[in-house]
Amino acid sequence: MSPAADSSSAFIDLHSHTDASDGSLTPAELIALAKHKGLAALAITDHDTFEGYRVALPLARTAGVNLVRGIELNSRLLVEGSAQPRFVHVLVYFPSREPSPAFQNWLEEQRTDRRSRNQKLAQALQDRGVDITLAEVEARGRTLAGRPHFARLLVEKGYAHNFEDAFHKYLGEDAPSYVERDSNTTEEVIALAREGGGIPVVAHPIRIGLSRLVEHEVLTRLEKAGLVGLEVYHSDHPPALQEYYRHLAAELGLLPTGGSDFHGTPKPDIELGSGRANNVKVPLEFLEGLQRFGR
Ligand code: AMP
Ligand code: ZN
Ligand code: FE
Ligand code: FE
């Protein structure tokens, strides 16, 4: 096979989670699955931590899986004319460089803030008469506990019917026991990522919940602030929307990226590499674009 033909038929996944954040597979299991699926490359993009990537790297080398270092960060987007901030997930890739010590330190602070938010949230739930402790939650989040782990526990203990119900009643922004976690603005996260040697990408733009007009304005603004890429292919993007985002990325000078956002059992309908009912197919050239930018 010629290199060109090889490259055009190779598929990758640039968005996945391990049990170092809220996924269910260990790094070893995820690497084995990526190999089984024949992925030409995989990025581990856990929330706020490189721990899953760190453990997976030597295993990926042995298995011959091309592993890319990534991370998924939350940020607060201020939208003109709206009092409520929106939440934007920013994926940051390090295809050819190590994150700077300053960036690693900032991440450490994020994890400390998260832990203190978790403490307050456990207390707020206890104040509402819910019998749960922080230790029980942390036992479910191996290295990094978050609201998804609270949600699973609330369901297990019968306080909520399902995941959505747990957010609706106890954990979400409109619940009486909601505890806010300070997050940086999207512009700040983009700047931190660039200074730290990473490539920032807006994840699953559909979830920001903006009209097309406002979304266009916001992405134009973020590109000026240093944003490099847009997640075009994602399990939550139907084919027509992927087509739309691919054009939008080209128009705004953003690199297209894509991935399944695989979590394992917490999101059982999403498959590594192929997303929901095969709606995701990410070409290797998307990674090559990131690598060219990173050099
Ligand atoms: P945390 O970072 O601990 O605040 O948790 C945020 C995560 O909780 C998000 O990445 C989502 O996976 C999940 N989440 C947030 N809001 C909801 C919701 N309304 N329904 C289901 N999951 C949610
Ligand atoms: Zn997640
Ligand atoms: Fe996300
Ligand atoms: Fe994700």
Short mmCIF file of N, CA, C and O and ligand atoms in Angstrom, two decimals, residues 15-17 21-22 45-47 72 89 91 203-204 207 231 234 260-263 267, ligand 4:
data_model
loop_
_atom_site.label_atom_id
_atom_site.label_comp_id
_atom_site.label_asym_id
_atom_site.label_seq_id
_atom_site.Cartn_x
_atom_site.Cartn_y
_atom_site.Cartn_z
N HIS A 15 -10.54 12.06 21.35
CA HIS A 15 -11.28 12.45 22.56
C HIS A 15 -11.74 11.20 23.30
O HIS A 15 -12.67 10.51 22.87
N SER A 16 -11.07 10.89 24.42
CA SER A 16 -11.45 9.71 25.20
C SER A 16 -11.08 9.90 26.67
O SER A 16 -10.21 10.71 27.01
N HIS A 17 -11.77 9.16 27.52
CA HIS A 17 -11.58 9.27 28.98
C HIS A 17 -11.26 7.91 29.59
O HIS A 17 -11.78 6.89 29.15
N SER A 21 -10.26 9.94 35.20
CA SER A 21 -11.30 10.94 35.44
C SER A 21 -12.63 10.18 35.50
O SER A 21 -12.77 9.32 36.37
N ASP A 22 -13.57 10.45 34.61
CA ASP A 22 -14.88 9.84 34.79
C ASP A 22 -15.20 8.73 33.80
O ASP A 22 -16.35 8.35 33.63
N THR A 45 -7.96 12.28 26.80
CA THR A 45 -8.28 13.67 27.16
C THR A 45 -9.11 13.68 28.45
O THR A 45 -10.25 14.13 28.46
N ASP A 46 -8.53 13.15 29.52
CA ASP A 46 -9.25 13.15 30.79
C ASP A 46 -9.48 14.57 31.28
O ASP A 46 -8.76 15.49 30.92
N HIS A 47 -10.49 14.73 32.14
CA HIS A 47 -10.76 16.03 32.75
C HIS A 47 -9.67 16.36 33.77
O HIS A 47 -9.44 15.59 34.71
N GLU A 72 -9.00 17.74 29.03
CA GLU A 72 -10.24 18.49 28.81
C GLU A 72 -10.48 19.38 30.03
O GLU A 72 -10.49 18.91 31.16
N HIS A 89 -16.17 23.47 27.20
CA HIS A 89 -15.07 22.53 27.41
C HIS A 89 -13.99 22.80 26.38
O HIS A 89 -14.28 22.90 25.18
N LEU A 91 -10.49 21.34 24.89
CA LEU A 91 -9.52 20.25 24.79
C LEU A 91 -8.17 20.88 24.50
O LEU A 91 -8.08 21.81 23.70
N ALA A 203 -14.29 22.00 22.43
CA ALA A 203 -14.90 20.67 22.36
C ALA A 203 -16.41 20.78 22.11
O ALA A 203 -17.04 21.77 22.51
N HIS A 204 -16.97 19.76 21.47
CA HIS A 204 -18.42 19.63 21.23
C HIS A 204 -19.18 20.97 21.29
O HIS A 204 -19.97 21.19 22.21
N ARG A 207 -22.82 21.68 22.52
CA ARG A 207 -23.25 21.69 23.92
C ARG A 207 -23.21 23.06 24.57
O ARG A 207 -23.72 23.24 25.68
N GLU A 231 -13.70 21.16 17.48
CA GLU A 231 -14.05 19.74 17.41
C GLU A 231 -15.25 19.58 16.48
O GLU A 231 -16.39 19.83 16.85
N HIS A 234 -17.94 14.62 16.55
CA HIS A 234 -18.19 14.25 17.95
C HIS A 234 -19.48 13.44 17.99
O HIS A 234 -20.37 13.64 17.16
N SER A 260 -14.66 10.51 19.70
CA SER A 260 -15.93 9.92 20.16
C SER A 260 -16.38 10.48 21.51
O SER A 260 -17.57 10.51 21.80
N ASP A 261 -15.45 10.92 22.36
CA ASP A 261 -15.73 11.27 23.76
C ASP A 261 -16.14 10.00 24.52
O ASP A 261 -17.04 10.01 25.36
N PHE A 262 -15.43 8.92 24.21
CA PHE A 262 -15.69 7.62 24.84
C PHE A 262 -15.45 7.68 26.36
O PHE A 262 -14.45 8.21 26.81
N HIS A 263 -16.42 7.13 27.14
CA HIS A 263 -16.31 7.06 28.60
C HIS A 263 -16.47 5.63 29.13
O HIS A 263 -16.36 5.42 30.34
N LYS A 267 -21.34 6.08 29.51
CA LYS A 267 -22.04 6.47 28.27
C LYS A 267 -22.02 5.27 27.34
O LYS A 267 -21.25 5.20 26.39
FE FE B 4 -14.97 14.53 27.18
#
